Short mmCIF file of C-alpha atoms in Angstrom, two decimals:
data_model
loop_
_atom_site.label_atom_id
_atom_site.label_comp_id
_atom_site.label_asym_id
_atom_site.label_seq_id
_atom_site.Cartn_x
_atom_site.Cartn_y
_atom_site.Cartn_z
CA MET A 129 7.49 -32.23 -17.30
CA THR A 130 9.49 -32.51 -14.14
CA THR A 131 8.06 -30.68 -11.19
CA LEU A 132 10.48 -28.31 -9.56
CA SER A 133 11.05 -28.81 -5.87
CA PRO A 134 7.71 -27.79 -4.36
CA THR A 135 8.97 -26.63 -0.98
CA PRO A 136 7.11 -23.74 0.66
CA ARG A 137 9.98 -21.37 -0.13
CA SER A 138 10.00 -22.19 -3.82
CA THR A 139 6.27 -22.56 -4.27
CA LEU A 140 4.74 -19.55 -5.92
CA ASN A 141 1.85 -18.10 -4.01
CA ARG A 142 0.64 -15.74 -6.69
CA LYS A 143 0.20 -15.85 -10.45
CA LYS A 144 0.54 -19.59 -10.44
CA ASP A 145 -0.13 -19.56 -14.16
CA ARG A 146 3.26 -17.96 -14.55
CA ALA A 147 5.02 -20.86 -12.82
CA ALA A 148 6.63 -23.08 -15.39
CA THR A 149 7.13 -26.41 -13.73
CA ASP A 150 9.35 -27.70 -16.46
CA ARG A 151 12.91 -28.33 -15.39
CA GLN A 152 14.11 -27.48 -18.87
CA ALA A 153 12.68 -23.99 -18.44
CA LEU A 154 14.87 -23.59 -15.35
CA TYR A 155 17.95 -24.72 -17.27
CA ASP A 156 17.10 -22.41 -20.17
CA VAL A 157 16.88 -19.31 -17.98
CA LEU A 158 20.07 -20.16 -16.11
CA ASP A 159 21.94 -20.92 -19.34
CA GLU A 160 20.83 -17.77 -21.13
CA GLY A 161 21.56 -15.36 -18.29
CA LEU A 162 25.04 -13.92 -17.87
CA VAL A 163 24.83 -12.38 -14.40
CA CYS A 164 23.02 -13.75 -11.37
CA HIS A 165 22.02 -11.82 -8.27
CA LEU A 166 23.29 -13.53 -5.15
CA GLY A 167 21.37 -12.75 -1.97
CA LEU A 168 22.53 -13.52 1.53
CA VAL A 169 22.02 -12.22 5.04
CA LEU A 170 24.92 -10.35 6.64
CA ASN A 171 24.53 -9.01 10.18
CA GLY A 172 20.80 -9.52 9.89
CA SER A 173 20.41 -7.49 6.70
CA PRO A 174 19.91 -8.72 3.15
CA VAL A 175 22.70 -8.10 0.64
CA VAL A 176 22.20 -8.62 -3.11
CA LEU A 177 25.25 -8.70 -5.36
CA PRO A 178 25.73 -9.32 -9.08
CA THR A 179 27.90 -12.37 -9.67
CA GLY A 180 29.10 -14.51 -12.56
CA TYR A 181 28.10 -18.15 -12.54
CA GLY A 182 27.74 -21.29 -14.58
CA ARG A 183 25.60 -24.44 -14.53
CA ASP A 184 26.65 -28.07 -14.74
CA GLY A 185 23.64 -30.36 -14.59
CA ASP A 186 21.87 -29.60 -11.35
CA THR A 187 24.70 -27.58 -9.83
CA LEU A 188 25.42 -23.87 -10.09
CA TYR A 189 29.01 -22.75 -9.62
CA PHE A 190 30.05 -19.23 -8.81
CA HIS A 191 33.36 -17.80 -7.76
CA GLY A 192 35.20 -14.77 -6.49
CA SER A 193 38.26 -13.64 -4.62
CA THR A 194 38.97 -15.42 -1.34
CA GLY A 195 39.18 -11.90 0.11
CA ALA A 196 35.57 -10.99 -0.71
CA GLY A 197 33.61 -10.81 2.53
CA ASN A 198 30.27 -11.69 0.99
CA LEU A 199 31.70 -14.76 -0.65
CA ARG A 200 33.40 -15.79 2.57
CA ALA A 201 30.04 -15.50 4.31
CA ALA A 202 28.29 -17.55 1.64
CA ALA A 203 30.98 -20.22 1.98
CA THR A 204 30.11 -20.83 5.62
CA GLY A 205 27.00 -22.71 4.60
CA ILE A 206 24.43 -20.00 5.27
CA ASP A 207 21.26 -19.78 3.21
CA VAL A 208 21.62 -17.99 -0.10
CA CYS A 209 19.20 -17.11 -2.88
CA ILE A 210 20.41 -16.84 -6.47
CA THR A 211 18.13 -15.16 -8.98
CA VAL A 212 18.60 -14.87 -12.73
CA THR A 213 16.24 -12.60 -14.66
CA LEU A 214 15.83 -12.23 -18.42
CA LEU A 215 13.79 -9.24 -19.57
CA ASP A 216 12.01 -10.03 -22.84
CA ALA A 217 9.65 -7.13 -23.51
CA ILE A 218 7.92 -4.05 -22.20
CA VAL A 219 4.16 -4.52 -22.31
CA TYR A 220 1.97 -1.52 -23.15
CA ALA A 221 -1.68 -2.00 -22.25
CA ARG A 222 -4.59 0.37 -22.77
CA SER A 223 -4.75 0.93 -19.02
CA LEU A 224 -1.76 1.99 -16.95
CA ASN A 225 -2.54 -0.70 -14.43
CA ASN A 226 -2.06 -3.45 -17.02
CA HIS A 227 1.32 -2.22 -18.20
CA SER A 228 3.80 -4.99 -17.49
CA MET A 229 7.01 -6.72 -18.49
CA ASN A 230 7.57 -9.99 -20.25
CA TYR A 231 10.36 -11.81 -18.48
CA ARG A 232 11.67 -15.16 -17.34
CA SER A 233 13.25 -15.53 -13.94
CA ALA A 234 14.77 -18.38 -11.99
CA VAL A 235 15.06 -18.30 -8.21
CA VAL A 236 17.26 -20.86 -6.46
CA HIS A 237 17.32 -21.30 -2.69
CA GLY A 238 19.82 -23.34 -0.75
CA ARG A 239 23.05 -23.44 1.14
CA ALA A 240 26.12 -22.76 -0.92
CA ARG A 241 29.08 -25.09 -0.42
CA LEU A 242 32.71 -24.07 -0.64
CA VAL A 243 34.34 -26.37 -3.16
CA GLU A 244 37.50 -27.64 -1.51
CA ASP A 245 38.40 -30.65 -3.64
CA ALA A 246 41.01 -29.36 -6.11
CA GLU A 247 39.65 -31.33 -9.06
CA GLU A 248 36.07 -30.15 -8.53
CA LYS A 249 37.29 -26.62 -7.90
CA MET A 250 39.08 -26.54 -11.25
CA HIS A 251 35.95 -28.03 -12.85
CA GLY A 252 33.86 -25.27 -11.26
CA LEU A 253 36.18 -22.62 -12.68
CA ARG A 254 35.78 -24.21 -16.08
CA VAL A 255 31.99 -24.25 -15.80
CA VAL A 256 31.95 -20.54 -14.91
CA THR A 257 34.38 -19.71 -17.73
CA ASP A 258 32.48 -21.78 -20.29
CA HIS A 259 29.34 -19.89 -19.33
CA LEU A 260 30.83 -16.41 -19.60
CA ALA A 261 33.29 -16.92 -22.42
CA PRO A 262 32.76 -20.21 -24.26
CA GLY A 263 35.98 -21.39 -25.91
CA SER A 264 38.31 -19.40 -23.69
CA TRP A 265 39.14 -22.40 -21.53
CA GLU A 266 40.94 -23.98 -24.50
CA HIS A 267 42.36 -20.71 -25.84
CA ALA A 268 43.69 -18.65 -22.94
CA ARG A 269 46.51 -19.26 -20.49
CA GLU A 270 45.51 -21.76 -17.82
CA VAL A 271 45.05 -20.94 -14.14
CA ASN A 272 48.34 -21.20 -12.26
CA ALA A 273 48.80 -22.34 -8.67
CA LYS A 274 48.88 -18.86 -7.20
CA GLU A 275 45.72 -17.82 -9.07
CA PHE A 276 44.03 -21.08 -8.14
CA ALA A 277 44.71 -20.41 -4.46
CA SER A 278 43.41 -16.85 -4.65
CA VAL A 279 39.96 -17.77 -5.90
CA ALA A 280 37.08 -19.32 -4.01
CA VAL A 281 34.60 -21.53 -5.87
CA LEU A 282 31.16 -22.20 -4.43
CA SER A 283 28.46 -24.57 -5.55
CA LEU A 284 24.71 -24.48 -5.08
CA GLY A 285 22.37 -27.34 -5.92
CA LEU A 286 19.24 -26.76 -7.97
CA ASP A 287 17.09 -28.87 -5.63
CA GLU A 288 14.96 -25.95 -4.53
CA ALA A 289 14.25 -23.75 -7.49
CA SER A 290 11.37 -22.07 -9.24
CA VAL A 291 10.84 -20.43 -12.60
CA LYS A 292 8.39 -17.64 -13.26
CA ALA A 293 7.64 -16.10 -16.62
CA ARG A 294 5.31 -13.75 -18.41
CA ALA A 295 4.99 -13.84 -22.19
CA GLY A 296 2.59 -12.65 -24.86
CA GLY A 297 0.58 -9.50 -25.33
CA PRO A 298 -1.04 -7.18 -22.81
CA GLY A 299 -3.91 -8.23 -20.59
CA GLU A 300 -6.84 -5.83 -20.80
CA GLU A 301 -9.98 -5.09 -18.87
CA PRO A 302 -13.11 -5.64 -21.00
CA GLU A 303 -13.89 -1.92 -20.69
CA ASP A 304 -10.61 -1.03 -22.43
CA LEU A 305 -10.86 -3.27 -25.47
CA ASP A 306 -12.67 -0.67 -27.55
CA SER A 307 -10.36 2.22 -26.64
CA GLN A 308 -8.74 2.25 -30.02
CA HIS A 309 -7.14 5.63 -29.51
CA VAL A 310 -4.76 3.98 -27.04
CA TRP A 311 -1.96 1.86 -28.53
CA ALA A 312 -1.34 -1.57 -27.03
CA GLY A 313 1.35 -4.13 -27.67
CA VAL A 314 4.88 -5.03 -26.72
CA VAL A 315 8.34 -3.63 -27.34
CA PRO A 316 10.84 -6.51 -27.41
CA VAL A 317 13.97 -6.16 -25.27
CA ARG A 318 17.06 -8.03 -26.34
CA THR A 319 20.60 -8.52 -25.12
CA THR A 320 22.95 -8.15 -28.07
CA PHE A 321 26.70 -8.45 -28.48
CA GLY A 322 28.74 -5.86 -30.34
CA ALA A 323 31.80 -6.41 -32.52
CA PRO A 324 34.84 -7.57 -30.51
CA VAL A 325 37.23 -4.73 -29.61
CA PRO A 326 40.87 -5.90 -29.37
CA ALA A 327 43.01 -4.68 -26.47
CA ASP A 328 45.52 -2.01 -27.49
CA TYR A 329 48.44 -4.43 -27.05
CA VAL A 330 47.01 -6.92 -29.55
CA PRO A 331 48.93 -6.51 -32.85
CA ALA A 332 46.90 -4.81 -35.57
CA GLY A 333 45.37 -7.30 -37.95
CA SER A 334 45.32 -10.18 -35.46
CA PRO A 335 42.32 -12.35 -36.32
CA VAL A 336 39.48 -12.55 -33.82
CA PRO A 337 39.15 -16.22 -32.85
CA ALA A 338 35.90 -17.90 -33.79
CA HIS A 339 34.96 -18.54 -30.15
CA VAL A 340 34.98 -14.79 -29.53
CA SER A 341 33.31 -13.57 -32.70
CA ARG A 342 30.57 -16.17 -32.77
CA GLY A 343 30.69 -17.46 -29.24
CA ARG A 344 27.82 -15.29 -28.10
CA ASP A 345 25.26 -16.74 -30.50
CA ARG A 346 23.52 -19.07 -28.17
CA MET B 265 31.78 14.72 -6.52
CA THR B 266 29.34 13.86 -3.77
CA THR B 267 30.40 11.03 -1.52
CA LEU B 268 27.82 8.29 -1.22
CA SER B 269 26.76 7.39 2.30
CA PRO B 270 29.90 5.82 3.72
CA THR B 271 28.25 3.52 6.25
CA PRO B 272 29.94 0.17 6.90
CA ARG B 273 27.25 -1.64 4.92
CA SER B 274 27.70 0.49 1.82
CA THR B 275 31.47 0.91 2.02
CA LEU B 276 33.26 -1.33 -0.43
CA ASN B 277 35.89 -3.46 1.16
CA ARG B 278 37.49 -4.66 -2.03
CA LYS B 279 38.44 -3.15 -5.37
CA LYS B 280 38.00 0.32 -4.00
CA ASP B 281 39.14 1.63 -7.37
CA ARG B 282 35.86 0.35 -8.71
CA ALA B 283 33.83 2.47 -6.30
CA ALA B 284 32.50 5.53 -8.02
CA THR B 285 31.74 8.05 -5.33
CA ASP B 286 29.84 10.31 -7.63
CA ARG B 287 26.17 10.59 -6.86
CA GLN B 288 25.44 11.13 -10.54
CA ALA B 289 26.90 7.70 -11.25
CA LEU B 290 24.32 6.24 -8.87
CA TYR B 291 21.50 8.07 -10.62
CA ASP B 292 22.78 7.01 -14.04
CA VAL B 293 22.78 3.31 -13.15
CA LEU B 294 19.35 3.48 -11.54
CA ASP B 295 17.90 5.45 -14.45
CA GLU B 296 19.32 3.17 -17.15
CA GLY B 297 18.29 -0.12 -15.53
CA LEU B 298 14.82 -1.52 -16.13
CA VAL B 299 14.61 -4.24 -13.51
CA CYS B 300 15.97 -4.16 -9.97
CA HIS B 301 16.60 -7.13 -7.73
CA LEU B 302 14.89 -6.71 -4.38
CA GLY B 303 16.40 -8.67 -1.51
CA LEU B 304 14.79 -9.24 1.84
CA VAL B 305 14.85 -11.76 4.65
CA LEU B 306 11.83 -14.04 5.03
CA ASN B 307 11.79 -16.60 7.83
CA GLY B 308 15.51 -16.12 8.24
CA SER B 309 16.37 -16.81 4.61
CA PRO B 310 17.28 -14.36 1.87
CA VAL B 311 14.86 -13.92 -1.03
CA VAL B 312 15.84 -12.06 -4.21
CA LEU B 313 13.11 -11.05 -6.64
CA PRO B 314 13.10 -9.06 -9.89
CA THR B 315 10.96 -5.96 -9.58
CA GLY B 316 10.10 -2.87 -11.58
CA TYR B 317 10.99 0.48 -10.06
CA GLY B 318 11.53 4.15 -10.73
CA ARG B 319 13.56 6.97 -9.21
CA ASP B 320 12.46 10.45 -8.19
CA GLY B 321 15.36 12.44 -6.79
CA ASP B 322 16.71 10.47 -3.86
CA THR B 323 13.75 8.12 -3.59
CA LEU B 324 13.17 4.79 -5.32
CA TYR B 325 9.60 3.68 -5.78
CA PHE B 326 8.53 0.13 -6.50
CA HIS B 327 5.17 -1.51 -6.51
CA GLY B 328 3.25 -4.73 -6.72
CA SER B 329 0.00 -6.41 -5.83
CA THR B 330 -1.17 -5.99 -2.27
CA GLY B 331 -1.47 -9.79 -2.26
CA ALA B 332 2.23 -10.40 -2.88
CA GLY B 333 3.75 -11.84 0.29
CA ASN B 334 7.23 -10.53 -0.36
CA LEU B 335 5.95 -7.02 -0.90
CA ARG B 336 3.81 -7.25 2.22
CA ALA B 337 6.92 -8.24 4.15
CA ALA B 338 8.96 -5.38 2.70
CA ALA B 339 6.18 -2.98 3.65
CA THR B 340 6.54 -3.80 7.34
CA GLY B 341 9.73 -1.75 7.51
CA ILE B 342 12.23 -4.58 7.45
CA ASP B 343 15.66 -4.09 5.89
CA VAL B 344 15.78 -4.49 2.15
CA CYS B 345 18.54 -4.33 -0.43
CA ILE B 346 17.84 -3.20 -3.97
CA THR B 347 20.47 -3.89 -6.61
CA VAL B 348 20.50 -2.74 -10.23
CA THR B 349 23.15 -4.17 -12.55
CA LEU B 350 24.05 -3.12 -16.08
CA LEU B 351 26.31 -5.50 -17.98
CA ASP B 352 28.49 -3.59 -20.46
CA ALA B 353 30.98 -6.09 -21.85
CA ILE B 354 32.61 -9.48 -21.57
CA VAL B 355 36.33 -9.10 -21.00
CA TYR B 356 38.68 -11.64 -22.63
CA ALA B 357 42.18 -11.62 -21.13
CA ARG B 358 45.19 -13.69 -22.12
CA SER B 359 44.86 -15.62 -18.87
CA LEU B 360 41.67 -17.31 -17.76
CA ASN B 361 42.03 -15.76 -14.32
CA ASN B 362 41.84 -12.24 -15.74
CA HIS B 363 38.67 -12.85 -17.72
CA SER B 364 36.05 -10.49 -16.36
CA MET B 365 32.96 -8.42 -17.06
CA ASN B 366 32.55 -4.71 -17.52
CA TYR B 367 29.51 -3.62 -15.57
CA ARG B 368 27.96 -0.91 -13.44
CA SER B 369 25.94 -1.81 -10.38
CA ALA B 370 24.11 0.15 -7.73
CA VAL B 371 23.33 -1.34 -4.32
CA VAL B 372 20.85 0.43 -2.05
CA HIS B 373 20.29 -0.57 1.57
CA GLY B 374 17.51 0.65 3.78
CA ARG B 375 14.05 0.13 5.13
CA ALA B 376 11.30 0.34 2.58
CA ARG B 377 8.26 2.38 3.52
CA LEU B 378 4.70 1.61 2.46
CA VAL B 379 3.35 4.73 0.79
CA GLU B 380 -0.04 5.37 2.37
CA ASP B 381 -0.73 8.97 1.43
CA ALA B 382 -2.95 8.79 -1.66
CA GLU B 383 -1.27 11.66 -3.45
CA GLU B 384 2.23 10.30 -2.92
CA LYS B 385 1.05 6.80 -3.85
CA MET B 386 -0.28 8.05 -7.19
CA HIS B 387 2.98 9.94 -7.67
CA GLY B 388 4.92 6.74 -6.98
CA LEU B 389 2.88 4.88 -9.58
CA ARG B 390 3.67 7.62 -12.05
CA VAL B 391 7.40 7.44 -11.29
CA VAL B 392 7.41 3.68 -11.85
CA THR B 393 5.39 4.03 -15.07
CA ASP B 394 7.56 6.86 -16.40
CA HIS B 395 10.60 4.67 -15.81
CA LEU B 396 9.25 1.58 -17.56
CA ALA B 397 7.16 3.16 -20.28
CA PRO B 398 7.84 6.90 -20.66
CA GLY B 399 4.85 8.68 -22.15
CA SER B 400 2.29 6.07 -21.17
CA TRP B 401 1.10 8.08 -18.18
CA GLU B 402 -0.34 10.70 -20.55
CA HIS B 403 -1.48 8.19 -23.20
CA ALA B 404 -3.11 5.22 -21.48
CA ARG B 405 -6.27 4.94 -19.36
CA GLU B 406 -5.69 6.24 -15.84
CA VAL B 407 -5.69 4.09 -12.73
CA ASN B 408 -9.20 3.72 -11.33
CA ALA B 409 -10.15 3.43 -7.66
CA LYS B 410 -10.32 -0.36 -7.64
CA GLU B 411 -6.94 -0.69 -9.32
CA PHE B 412 -5.46 1.94 -7.02
CA ALA B 413 -6.59 -0.03 -3.98
CA SER B 414 -5.19 -3.30 -5.33
CA VAL B 415 -1.64 -2.07 -5.69
CA ALA B 416 0.93 -1.41 -2.98
CA VAL B 417 3.58 1.25 -3.54
CA LEU B 418 6.77 1.26 -1.52
CA SER B 419 9.54 3.81 -1.30
CA LEU B 420 13.20 3.46 -0.39
CA GLY B 421 15.54 6.37 0.20
CA LEU B 422 18.93 6.52 -1.48
CA ASP B 423 20.71 7.54 1.71
CA GLU B 424 22.74 4.37 1.93
CA ALA B 425 23.90 3.41 -1.53
CA SER B 426 27.04 2.43 -3.37
CA VAL B 427 28.03 2.15 -7.00
CA LYS B 428 30.62 -0.23 -8.34
CA ALA B 429 31.85 -0.43 -11.89
CA ARG B 430 34.45 -2.00 -14.11
CA ALA B 431 35.28 -0.50 -17.50
CA GLY B 432 38.05 -0.65 -20.07
CA GLY B 433 40.17 -3.46 -21.45
CA PRO B 434 41.48 -6.59 -19.78
CA GLY B 435 44.01 -6.53 -16.97
CA GLU B 436 46.97 -8.77 -17.70
CA GLU B 437 49.87 -10.25 -15.79
CA PRO B 438 53.24 -9.03 -17.13
CA GLU B 439 54.06 -12.61 -18.14
CA ASP B 440 51.07 -12.70 -20.49
CA LEU B 441 51.65 -9.49 -22.42
CA ASP B 442 53.82 -11.16 -25.05
CA SER B 443 51.48 -14.13 -25.61
CA GLN B 444 50.31 -12.85 -28.92
CA HIS B 445 48.74 -16.15 -29.93
CA VAL B 446 46.01 -15.44 -27.36
CA TRP B 447 43.38 -12.85 -28.29
CA ALA B 448 42.48 -10.22 -25.74
CA GLY B 449 39.84 -7.53 -25.70
CA VAL B 450 36.20 -6.96 -24.96
CA VAL B 451 32.87 -7.94 -26.50
CA PRO B 452 30.34 -5.17 -25.82
CA VAL B 453 26.96 -6.21 -24.39
CA ARG B 454 23.98 -3.99 -25.07
CA THR B 455 20.31 -3.91 -24.23
CA THR B 456 18.37 -3.09 -27.38
CA PHE B 457 14.70 -2.58 -28.15
CA GLY B 458 12.99 -4.21 -31.09
CA ALA B 459 10.23 -2.81 -33.27
CA PRO B 460 6.92 -2.42 -31.42
CA VAL B 461 4.51 -5.34 -31.96
CA PRO B 462 0.84 -4.25 -31.77
CA ALA B 463 -1.63 -6.42 -29.85
CA ASP B 464 -3.91 -8.43 -32.12
CA TYR B 465 -6.93 -6.29 -31.19
CA VAL B 466 -5.24 -3.09 -32.37
CA PRO B 467 -6.70 -2.17 -35.79
CA ALA B 468 -4.31 -2.79 -38.66
CA GLY B 469 -2.55 0.38 -39.72
CA SER B 470 -2.88 2.10 -36.34
CA PRO B 471 0.14 4.36 -35.94
CA VAL B 472 2.63 3.55 -33.20
CA PRO B 473 2.75 6.57 -30.88
CA ALA B 474 6.05 8.40 -30.68
CA HIS B 475 6.47 7.61 -26.98
CA VAL B 476 6.46 3.90 -27.83
CA SER B 477 8.57 3.92 -30.97
CA ARG B 478 11.23 6.30 -29.74
CA GLY B 479 10.64 6.16 -26.00
CA ARG B 480 13.40 3.69 -25.39
CA ASP B 481 16.19 5.90 -26.71
CA ARG B 482 17.46 7.27 -23.45
#
């Protein structure tokens, strides 16, 4: 077990039993999620935006148009917070107060860095693509110079990160354990992928490449 | 069509075609989501945390333990940002640069208010419960005085909110339309609910109540 960065900001103050201090747990949440929520402060107010991302070792990469104001702000080296949440179940307890959710979430604090080195920038684009659409990097048309210039890639280190999770069945008060007229348990929540739908300009009968049809089983 | 609060903070600066100015679209995203991401500024830094919530008309309610520092901070009337994101599909284009996601997201800015009136606080708890676990409010053991005192309920008005969405097939550059060796289309992403799993203290053969087994079809 590797302890995750115990700075005040990333140290959980409550429900410490839900803090998984295993670095692998952090990687697992970040690798399973598809969308992160990027938080930053603009004009004194918090802004939270859904963003694509990818992980390479202890670095998160995310990207967007160079024209996006929020991304431009993040690129100036201000503090950001990136959170990835996986919802696993709805928890029904015998008391309303003990209703809950099973989930895993990763919270990463730090200062994002604008990736300016061309080689690392292309690598960052690949990391984000491999996360969203594994196999596409080899299959689709590569990024040209104009496209490369129009996109901003940012990186954020995983030095200051925490993972929190709830799993298992409902917690109950002792007084509720005999209330057998009230159902208790969990309803699993899953993210599933439907059958690929070709674009209307794809010739009928074109095979769906393996990286698309089975690429989401991870 | 009702225009959503066109303040500078909630006016989209980019991809204005993705801004749905229909208030119903805002409600739909908030009602379909299960977890929101609550952003606030603590000690000058942004913090983004997954949180349960519910909507009643033009008010969001969310709650947590009175001991939770982030919730205590939000209750002091500081600016918060609540974002709900629904991921609908992964979009495969013929070029890497046009890979994308179909999604709907709602972003709400404002100052959260600690609900102190007992009647409204109980109502807020009901709204949050009805959102997470419809039917449980009538089925499970009610909140007792001690539990009621231990929970903080906050409200946030939907006065300043925006919705952004992407739908449909990939966008392509003209130069890529004839590249028929590259597959293009979408892979739908869905949130699904598994079969209810009873807690181990529920007697074998106990029926699963209708609000649990079919409550997630909405």
